[in-house]
PDB file of C-alpha atoms in Angstrom:
ATOM      1  CA  MET Y 258      54.203   8.393   1.407  1.00  0.00           C
ATOM      2  CA  LEU Y 259      51.304   6.633   3.156  1.00  0.00           C
ATOM      3  CA  GLU Y 260      48.845   8.918   1.377  1.00  0.00           C
ATOM      4  CA  ALA Y 261      50.448   8.062  -1.978  1.00  0.00           C
ATOM      5  CA  LEU Y 262      50.155   4.353  -1.173  1.00  0.00           C
ATOM      6  CA  LEU Y 263      46.488   4.792  -0.252  1.00  0.00           C
ATOM      7  CA  TRP Y 264      45.487   6.734  -3.369  1.00  0.00           C
ATOM      8  CA  GLY Y 265      47.556   4.433  -5.542  1.00  0.00           C
ATOM      9  CA  ALA Y 266      45.704   1.442  -4.122  1.00  0.00           C
ATOM     10  CA  VAL Y 267      42.340   3.138  -4.713  1.00  0.00           C
ATOM     11  CA  ALA Y 268      43.155   3.823  -8.369  1.00  0.00           C
ATOM     12  CA  ALA Y 269      44.659   0.394  -9.048  1.00  0.00           C
ATOM     13  CA  GLY Y 270      42.009  -1.429  -7.017  1.00  0.00           C
ATOM     14  CA  SER Y 271      39.528  -1.018  -9.863  1.00  0.00           C
ATOM     15  CA  LEU Y 272      41.670  -3.425 -11.926  1.00  0.00           C
ATOM     16  CA  VAL Y 273      41.056  -6.179  -9.373  1.00  0.00           C
ATOM     17  CA  ILE Y 274      37.350  -5.268  -9.131  1.00  0.00           C
ATOM     18  CA  GLY Y 275      37.083  -5.393 -12.916  1.00  0.00           C
ATOM     19  CA  GLY Y 276      38.911  -8.719 -12.986  1.00  0.00           C
ATOM     20  CA  LEU Y 277      36.514 -10.173 -10.405  1.00  0.00           C
ATOM     21  CA  LEU Y 278      33.500  -8.958 -12.363  1.00  0.00           C
ATOM     22  CA  GLY Y 279      34.961 -10.297 -15.602  1.00  0.00           C
ATOM     23  CA  VAL Y 280      35.377 -13.851 -14.281  1.00  0.00           C
ATOM     24  CA  ALA Y 281      32.271 -13.905 -12.086  1.00  0.00           C
ATOM     25  CA  ARG Y 282      29.782 -14.524 -14.876  1.00  0.00           C
ATOM     26  CA  GLU Y 283      29.070 -14.348 -18.580  1.00  0.00           C
ATOM     27  CA  TRP Y 284      28.506 -10.732 -19.602  1.00  0.00           C
ATOM     28  CA  PRO Y 285      26.575  -9.866 -22.799  1.00  0.00           C
ATOM     29  CA  ASP Y 286      28.851  -8.645 -25.594  1.00  0.00           C
ATOM     30  CA  LYS Y 287      26.819  -5.460 -25.965  1.00  0.00           C
ATOM     31  CA  LEU Y 288      27.301  -4.579 -22.291  1.00  0.00           C
ATOM     32  CA  ILE Y 289      31.040  -5.319 -22.400  1.00  0.00           C
ATOM     33  CA  GLY Y 290      31.349  -3.207 -25.547  1.00  0.00           C
ATOM     34  CA  ALA Y 291      29.427  -0.336 -24.006  1.00  0.00           C
ATOM     35  CA  VAL Y 292      31.583  -0.406 -20.865  1.00  0.00           C
ATOM     36  CA  LEU Y 293      34.736  -0.480 -22.984  1.00  0.00           C
ATOM     37  CA  ALA Y 294      33.447   2.455 -25.038  1.00  0.00           C
ATOM     38  CA  PHE Y 295      32.694   4.470 -21.894  1.00  0.00           C
ATOM     39  CA  GLY Y 296      36.184   3.766 -20.571  1.00  0.00           C
ATOM     40  CA  ALA Y 297      37.703   4.744 -23.921  1.00  0.00           C
ATOM     41  CA  GLY Y 298      35.957   8.104 -23.747  1.00  0.00           C
ATOM     42  CA  ALA Y 299      37.222   8.653 -20.191  1.00  0.00           C
ATOM     43  CA  LEU Y 300      40.767   7.824 -21.290  1.00  0.00           C
ATOM     44  CA  ILE Y 301      40.587  10.233 -24.230  1.00  0.00           C
ATOM     45  CA  SER Y 302      39.654  12.941 -21.736  1.00  0.00           C
ATOM     46  CA  ALA Y 303      42.521  11.930 -19.432  1.00  0.00           C
ATOM     47  CA  VAL Y 304      44.992  12.098 -22.328  1.00  0.00           C
ATOM     48  CA  SER Y 305      43.717  15.512 -23.406  1.00  0.00           C
ATOM     49  CA  PHE Y 306      43.354  17.340 -20.088  1.00  0.00           C
ATOM     50  CA  ASP Y 307      45.243  15.456 -17.388  1.00  0.00           C
ATOM     51  CA  LEU Y 308      48.292  14.153 -19.234  1.00  0.00           C
ATOM     52  CA  PHE Y 309      49.091  16.105 -22.396  1.00  0.00           C
ATOM     53  CA  GLU Y 310      47.894  19.553 -21.324  1.00  0.00           C
ATOM     54  CA  GLU Y 311      49.374  19.357 -17.829  1.00  0.00           C
ATOM     55  CA  GLY Y 312      52.618  17.952 -19.240  1.00  0.00           C
ATOM     56  CA  VAL Y 313      53.011  20.917 -21.576  1.00  0.00           C
ATOM     57  CA  GLN Y 314      52.362  23.294 -18.668  1.00  0.00           C
ATOM     58  CA  GLN Y 315      55.004  21.555 -16.529  1.00  0.00           C
ATOM     59  CA  GLY Y 316      57.856  21.181 -18.995  1.00  0.00           C
ATOM     60  CA  GLY Y 317      56.879  22.468 -22.418  1.00  0.00           C
ATOM     61  CA  GLY Y 318      56.118  20.676 -25.650  1.00  0.00           C
ATOM     62  CA  LEU Y 319      59.455  18.954 -26.352  1.00  0.00           C
ATOM     63  CA  PRO Y 320      59.606  16.676 -23.257  1.00  0.00           C
ATOM     64  CA  VAL Y 321      55.960  15.733 -23.790  1.00  0.00           C
ATOM     65  CA  ALA Y 322      56.642  14.947 -27.458  1.00  0.00           C
ATOM     66  CA  ILE Y 323      59.628  12.754 -26.527  1.00  0.00           C
ATOM     67  CA  GLY Y 324      57.577  10.938 -23.889  1.00  0.00           C
ATOM     68  CA  LEU Y 325      54.649  10.593 -26.299  1.00  0.00           C
ATOM     69  CA  THR Y 326      56.872   8.962 -28.901  1.00  0.00           C
ATOM     70  CA  ALA Y 327      58.535   6.664 -26.357  1.00  0.00           C
ATOM     71  CA  GLY Y 328      55.199   5.568 -24.877  1.00  0.00           C
ATOM     72  CA  ALA Y 329      53.651   4.887 -28.285  1.00  0.00           C
ATOM     73  CA  LEU Y 330      56.634   2.888 -29.556  1.00  0.00           C
ATOM     74  CA  THR Y 331      56.983   0.961 -26.282  1.00  0.00           C
ATOM     75  CA  TYR Y 332      53.351  -0.125 -26.280  1.00  0.00           C
ATOM     76  CA  PHE Y 333      53.389  -0.887 -30.017  1.00  0.00           C
ATOM     77  CA  THR Y 334      56.523  -3.054 -29.736  1.00  0.00           C
ATOM     78  CA  LEU Y 335      55.564  -4.932 -26.574  1.00  0.00           C
ATOM     79  CA  ASP Y 336      52.016  -5.477 -27.830  1.00  0.00           C
ATOM     80  CA  ARG Y 337      53.329  -7.146 -30.994  1.00  0.00           C
ATOM     81  CA  ILE Y 338      55.701  -9.346 -28.973  1.00  0.00           C
ATOM     82  CA  VAL Y 339      52.984 -10.428 -26.540  1.00  0.00           C
ATOM     83  CA  GLU Y 340      50.427 -10.909 -29.333  1.00  0.00           C
ATOM     84  CA  LYS Y 341      52.680 -13.428 -31.093  1.00  0.00           C
ATOM     85  CA  ARG Y 342      53.008 -15.476 -27.935  1.00  0.00           C
ATOM     86  CA  VAL Y 343      49.501 -15.026 -26.474  1.00  0.00           C
ATOM     87  CA  PRO Y 344      47.132 -13.750 -29.170  1.00  0.00           C
ATOM     88  CA  GLY Y 345      43.896 -11.976 -28.288  1.00  0.00           C
ATOM     89  CA  ALA Y 346      42.502  -8.573 -27.335  1.00  0.00           C
ATOM     90  CA  GLY Y 347      42.454  -9.529 -23.645  1.00  0.00           C
ATOM     91  CA  THR Y 348      46.236  -9.730 -23.464  1.00  0.00           C
ATOM     92  CA  ALA Y 349      46.587  -6.410 -25.294  1.00  0.00           C
ATOM     93  CA  LEU Y 350      44.197  -4.700 -22.858  1.00  0.00           C
ATOM     94  CA  ALA Y 351      46.053  -6.144 -19.857  1.00  0.00           C
ATOM     95  CA  LEU Y 352      49.359  -4.929 -21.303  1.00  0.00           C
ATOM     96  CA  GLY Y 353      47.800  -1.517 -21.944  1.00  0.00           C
ATOM     97  CA  ALA Y 354      46.559  -1.316 -18.355  1.00  0.00           C
ATOM     98  CA  LEU Y 355      50.116  -1.929 -17.139  1.00  0.00           C
ATOM     99  CA  LEU Y 356      51.948   0.343 -19.599  1.00  0.00           C
ATOM    100  CA  ASP Y 357      49.638   3.305 -19.152  1.00  0.00           C
ATOM    101  CA  GLY Y 358      48.916   2.584 -15.477  1.00  0.00           C
ATOM    102  CA  ILE Y 359      52.531   2.918 -14.323  1.00  0.00           C
ATOM    103  CA  PRO Y 360      53.148   6.461 -15.639  1.00  0.00           C
ATOM    104  CA  GLU Y 361      49.547   7.551 -14.921  1.00  0.00           C
ATOM    105  CA  GLN Y 362      49.836   6.592 -11.280  1.00  0.00           C
ATOM    106  CA  ALA Y 363      53.338   8.012 -11.064  1.00  0.00           C
ATOM    107  CA  VAL Y 364      51.734  11.323 -12.057  1.00  0.00           C
ATOM    108  CA  LEU Y 365      49.330  10.927  -9.108  1.00  0.00           C
ATOM    109  CA  GLY Y 366      52.262  10.465  -6.738  1.00  0.00           C
ATOM    110  CA  ILE Y 367      54.144  13.438  -8.168  1.00  0.00           C
ATOM    111  CA  GLY Y 368      51.076  15.641  -7.660  1.00  0.00           C
ATOM    112  CA  LEU Y 369      50.783  14.562  -4.029  1.00  0.00           C
ATOM    113  CA  ALA Y 370      54.477  15.171  -3.330  1.00  0.00           C
ATOM    114  CA  SER Y 371      54.385  18.631  -4.893  1.00  0.00           C
ATOM    115  CA  GLY Y 372      51.592  19.705  -2.538  1.00  0.00           C
ATOM    116  CA  GLN Y 373      48.915  19.884  -5.230  1.00  0.00           C
ATOM    117  CA  GLY Y 374      46.919  17.081  -3.605  1.00  0.00           C
ATOM    118  CA  VAL Y 375      45.376  14.222  -5.516  1.00  0.00           C
ATOM    119  CA  SER Y 376      43.967  15.084  -8.943  1.00  0.00           C
ATOM    120  CA  ILE Y 377      40.361  13.969  -8.596  1.00  0.00           C
ATOM    121  CA  SER Y 378      39.772  14.107 -12.349  1.00  0.00           C
ATOM    122  CA  LEU Y 379      42.817  11.924 -13.108  1.00  0.00           C
ATOM    123  CA  LEU Y 380      41.985   9.547 -10.256  1.00  0.00           C
ATOM    124  CA  ALA Y 381      38.408   9.199 -11.533  1.00  0.00           C
ATOM    125  CA  ALA Y 382      39.555   8.699 -15.139  1.00  0.00           C
ATOM    126  CA  ILE Y 383      42.027   5.992 -14.077  1.00  0.00           C
ATOM    127  CA  PHE Y 384      39.444   4.237 -11.902  1.00  0.00           C
ATOM    128  CA  VAL Y 385      36.638   4.453 -14.472  1.00  0.00           C
ATOM    129  CA  SER Y 386      38.812   3.319 -17.385  1.00  0.00           C
ATOM    130  CA  ASN Y 387      40.458   0.488 -15.423  1.00  0.00           C
ATOM    131  CA  LEU Y 388      37.114  -1.198 -14.819  1.00  0.00           C
ATOM    132  CA  PRO Y 389      36.134  -1.783 -18.456  1.00  0.00           C
ATOM    133  CA  GLU Y 390      39.729  -2.623 -19.401  1.00  0.00           C
ATOM    134  CA  ALA Y 391      39.840  -5.316 -16.725  1.00  0.00           C
ATOM    135  CA  ILE Y 392      36.306  -6.618 -17.375  1.00  0.00           C
ATOM    136  CA  GLY Y 393      36.840  -6.765 -21.136  1.00  0.00           C
ATOM    137  CA  ALA Y 394      40.296  -8.301 -20.877  1.00  0.00           C
ATOM    138  CA  SER Y 395      39.196 -10.857 -18.275  1.00  0.00           C
ATOM    139  CA  THR Y 396      36.261 -11.897 -20.440  1.00  0.00           C
ATOM    140  CA  ASP Y 397      38.520 -12.370 -23.479  1.00  0.00           C
ATOM    141  CA  LEU Y 398      41.148 -14.220 -21.447  1.00  0.00           C
ATOM    142  CA  ARG Y 399      38.515 -16.517 -19.963  1.00  0.00           C
ATOM    143  CA  ASP Y 400      37.089 -17.215 -23.426  1.00  0.00           C
ATOM    144  CA  ALA Y 401      40.623 -18.035 -24.593  1.00  0.00           C
ATOM    145  CA  GLY Y 402      40.862 -20.767 -21.963  1.00  0.00           C
ATOM    146  CA  ARG Y 403      42.743 -19.009 -19.145  1.00  0.00           C
ATOM    147  CA  SER Y 404      41.692 -20.175 -15.666  1.00  0.00           C
ATOM    148  CA  ARG Y 405      39.978 -17.779 -13.249  1.00  0.00           C
ATOM    149  CA  PRO Y 406      42.764 -17.952 -10.630  1.00  0.00           C
ATOM    150  CA  SER Y 407      45.406 -17.133 -13.256  1.00  0.00           C
ATOM    151  CA  ILE Y 408      43.368 -14.141 -14.496  1.00  0.00           C
ATOM    152  CA  LEU Y 409      42.921 -12.798 -10.962  1.00  0.00           C
ATOM    153  CA  ARG Y 410      46.628 -13.286 -10.229  1.00  0.00           C
ATOM    154  CA  LEU Y 411      47.426 -11.296 -13.374  1.00  0.00           C
ATOM    155  CA  TRP Y 412      45.297  -8.341 -12.240  1.00  0.00           C
ATOM    156  CA  GLY Y 413      46.657  -8.588  -8.716  1.00  0.00           C
ATOM    157  CA  VAL Y 414      50.219  -8.239 -10.015  1.00  0.00           C
ATOM    158  CA  VAL Y 415      49.275  -5.346 -12.338  1.00  0.00           C
ATOM    159  CA  ALA Y 416      47.462  -3.576  -9.470  1.00  0.00           C
ATOM    160  CA  VAL Y 417      50.431  -3.950  -7.094  1.00  0.00           C
ATOM    161  CA  VAL Y 418      52.891  -2.641  -9.709  1.00  0.00           C
ATOM    162  CA  CYS Y 419      50.652   0.355 -10.477  1.00  0.00           C
ATOM    163  CA  THR Y 420      50.216   1.111  -6.761  1.00  0.00           C
ATOM    164  CA  LEU Y 421      53.980   1.052  -6.263  1.00  0.00           C
ATOM    165  CA  ALA Y 422      54.294   3.422  -9.247  1.00  0.00           C
ATOM    166  CA  THR Y 423      52.312   6.010  -7.255  1.00  0.00           C
ATOM    167  CA  VAL Y 424      54.725   5.633  -4.341  1.00  0.00           C
ATOM    168  CA  GLY Y 425      57.640   5.828  -6.778  1.00  0.00           C
ATOM    169  CA  GLY Y 426      56.295   9.030  -8.298  1.00  0.00           C
ATOM    170  CA  PHE Y 427      55.959  10.491  -4.805  1.00  0.00           C
ATOM    171  CA  GLY Y 428      59.551   9.573  -3.984  1.00  0.00           C
ATOM    172  CA  LEU Y 429      60.954  10.887  -7.263  1.00  0.00           C
ATOM    173  CA  ALA Y 430      59.067  14.187  -7.245  1.00  0.00           C
ATOM    174  CA  ASP Y 431      61.690  16.184  -5.367  1.00  0.00           C
ATOM    175  CA  ALA Y 432      64.572  14.766  -7.402  1.00  0.00           C
ATOM    176  CA  THR Y 433      63.091  15.312 -10.858  1.00  0.00           C
ATOM    177  CA  SER Y 434      62.617  18.376 -13.016  1.00  0.00           C
ATOM    178  CA  GLY Y 435      59.488  19.629 -14.727  1.00  0.00           C
ATOM    179  CA  ASP Y 436      60.868  18.235 -17.993  1.00  0.00           C
ATOM    180  CA  PHE Y 437      61.015  14.712 -16.557  1.00  0.00           C
ATOM    181  CA  LYS Y 438      57.493  14.996 -15.152  1.00  0.00           C
ATOM    182  CA  ALA Y 439      56.275  16.224 -18.520  1.00  0.00           C
ATOM    183  CA  GLY Y 440      57.970  13.240 -20.172  1.00  0.00           C
ATOM    184  CA  ILE Y 441      56.141  10.854 -17.838  1.00  0.00           C
ATOM    185  CA  ASN Y 442      52.838  12.474 -18.796  1.00  0.00           C
ATOM    186  CA  GLY Y 443      53.722  12.144 -22.467  1.00  0.00           C
ATOM    187  CA  PHE Y 444      54.724   8.488 -22.102  1.00  0.00           C
ATOM    188  CA  ALA Y 445      51.383   7.641 -20.496  1.00  0.00           C
ATOM    189  CA  ALA Y 446      49.504   9.553 -23.203  1.00  0.00           C
ATOM    190  CA  GLY Y 447      51.393   7.813 -26.034  1.00  0.00           C
ATOM    191  CA  ALA Y 448      50.848   4.310 -24.645  1.00  0.00           C
ATOM    192  CA  LEU Y 449      47.174   5.082 -24.051  1.00  0.00           C
ATOM    193  CA  LEU Y 450      46.519   6.412 -27.546  1.00  0.00           C
ATOM    194  CA  VAL Y 451      48.038   3.391 -29.280  1.00  0.00           C
ATOM    195  CA  MET Y 452      46.183   0.994 -26.961  1.00  0.00           C
ATOM    196  CA  LEU Y 453      42.898   2.831 -27.570  1.00  0.00           C
ATOM    197  CA  VAL Y 454      43.134   2.691 -31.367  1.00  0.00           C
ATOM    198  CA  ASP Y 455      44.670  -0.794 -31.636  1.00  0.00           C
ATOM    199  CA  SER Y 456      42.648  -2.646 -29.010  1.00  0.00           C
ATOM    200  CA  MET Y 457      40.069  -0.914 -26.847  1.00  0.00           C
ATOM    201  CA  ILE Y 458      38.002   1.019 -29.402  1.00  0.00           C
ATOM    202  CA  PRO Y 459      37.922  -1.770 -32.045  1.00  0.00           C
ATOM    203  CA  ASP Y 460      36.867  -4.267 -29.353  1.00  0.00           C
ATOM    204  CA  ALA Y 461      34.173  -1.878 -28.099  1.00  0.00           C
ATOM    205  CA  THR Y 462      32.807  -1.338 -31.617  1.00  0.00           C
ATOM    206  CA  LYS Y 463      32.861  -5.051 -32.390  1.00  0.00           C
ATOM    207  CA  LYS Y 464      30.920  -5.933 -29.246  1.00  0.00           C
ATOM    208  CA  ALA Y 465      28.548  -2.950 -28.835  1.00  0.00           C
ATOM    209  CA  GLY Y 466      27.942  -2.054 -32.473  1.00  0.00           C
ATOM    210  CA  ARG Y 467      26.985   1.447 -33.540  1.00  0.00           C
ATOM    211  CA  ILE Y 468      26.112   2.671 -30.045  1.00  0.00           C
ATOM    212  CA  ALA Y 469      29.818   2.498 -29.128  1.00  0.00           C
ATOM    213  CA  GLY Y 470      30.457   5.981 -30.516  1.00  0.00           C
ATOM    214  CA  LEU Y 471      27.664   7.546 -28.464  1.00  0.00           C
ATOM    215  CA  VAL Y 472      28.808   5.831 -25.260  1.00  0.00           C
ATOM    216  CA  THR Y 473      32.379   6.960 -25.928  1.00  0.00           C
ATOM    217  CA  VAL Y 474      31.171  10.566 -26.073  1.00  0.00           C
ATOM    218  CA  LEU Y 475      29.352  10.027 -22.771  1.00  0.00           C
ATOM    219  CA  GLY Y 476      32.513   8.691 -21.123  1.00  0.00           C
ATOM    220  CA  PHE Y 477      34.504  11.637 -22.454  1.00  0.00           C
ATOM    221  CA  ALA Y 478      31.901  14.132 -21.205  1.00  0.00           C
ATOM    222  CA  VAL Y 479      31.787  12.631 -17.674  1.00  0.00           C
ATOM    223  CA  ALA Y 480      35.580  12.561 -17.302  1.00  0.00           C
ATOM    224  CA  ALA Y 481      36.006  16.019 -18.844  1.00  0.00           C
ATOM    225  CA  GLY Y 482      33.401  17.378 -16.445  1.00  0.00           C
ATOM    226  CA  LEU Y 483      35.362  16.000 -13.518  1.00  0.00           C
ATOM    227  CA  SER Y 484      38.559  17.610 -14.810  1.00  0.00           C
TER     228      SER Y 484
END
């Protein structure tokens, strides 16, 4: 349990680091876009190799498909609700970090409890992708008039919830079937894919321009190499 708490804190800690970097200074749009693009590539790799593929191996295609649908619809619905109240890409990225972070880090905890050890590739993908999500979202939130303390509190809460999700996954591992674990993987993948297409990739392209595609490939290659 202590090990799950530690690794969960390591993975979620990058959200706080990204938040601190985002409010510390003005970052050039091109740099923010490039970092977002790199993180998008890493997340695409995580969806492909660490979430979808492993989910199918654990419980088959049906549980993953159900989880994929649930994750996509959950993110889509909540994103629209939040967007009406607090418009802006920053809010969408923060919501995405929470919705995909909870099941992603639960998967980390499940892996630890099952004796597989921590998945270095998934841990790296979570850490690498959290940074640009938090930096980009914090920059947008700051530009929208949110205060620095409120932005840092937001990331602190998201990081704590995601860390506890790792501990929760560890605790649930023995009581859940492979189908349930596969569904968790699918949920994370579905939420991630909608967030990527709706928020992260468009924001990266808008800020970085045409180099965004090349940097996305680089992020994918690095994360895929780790997996």
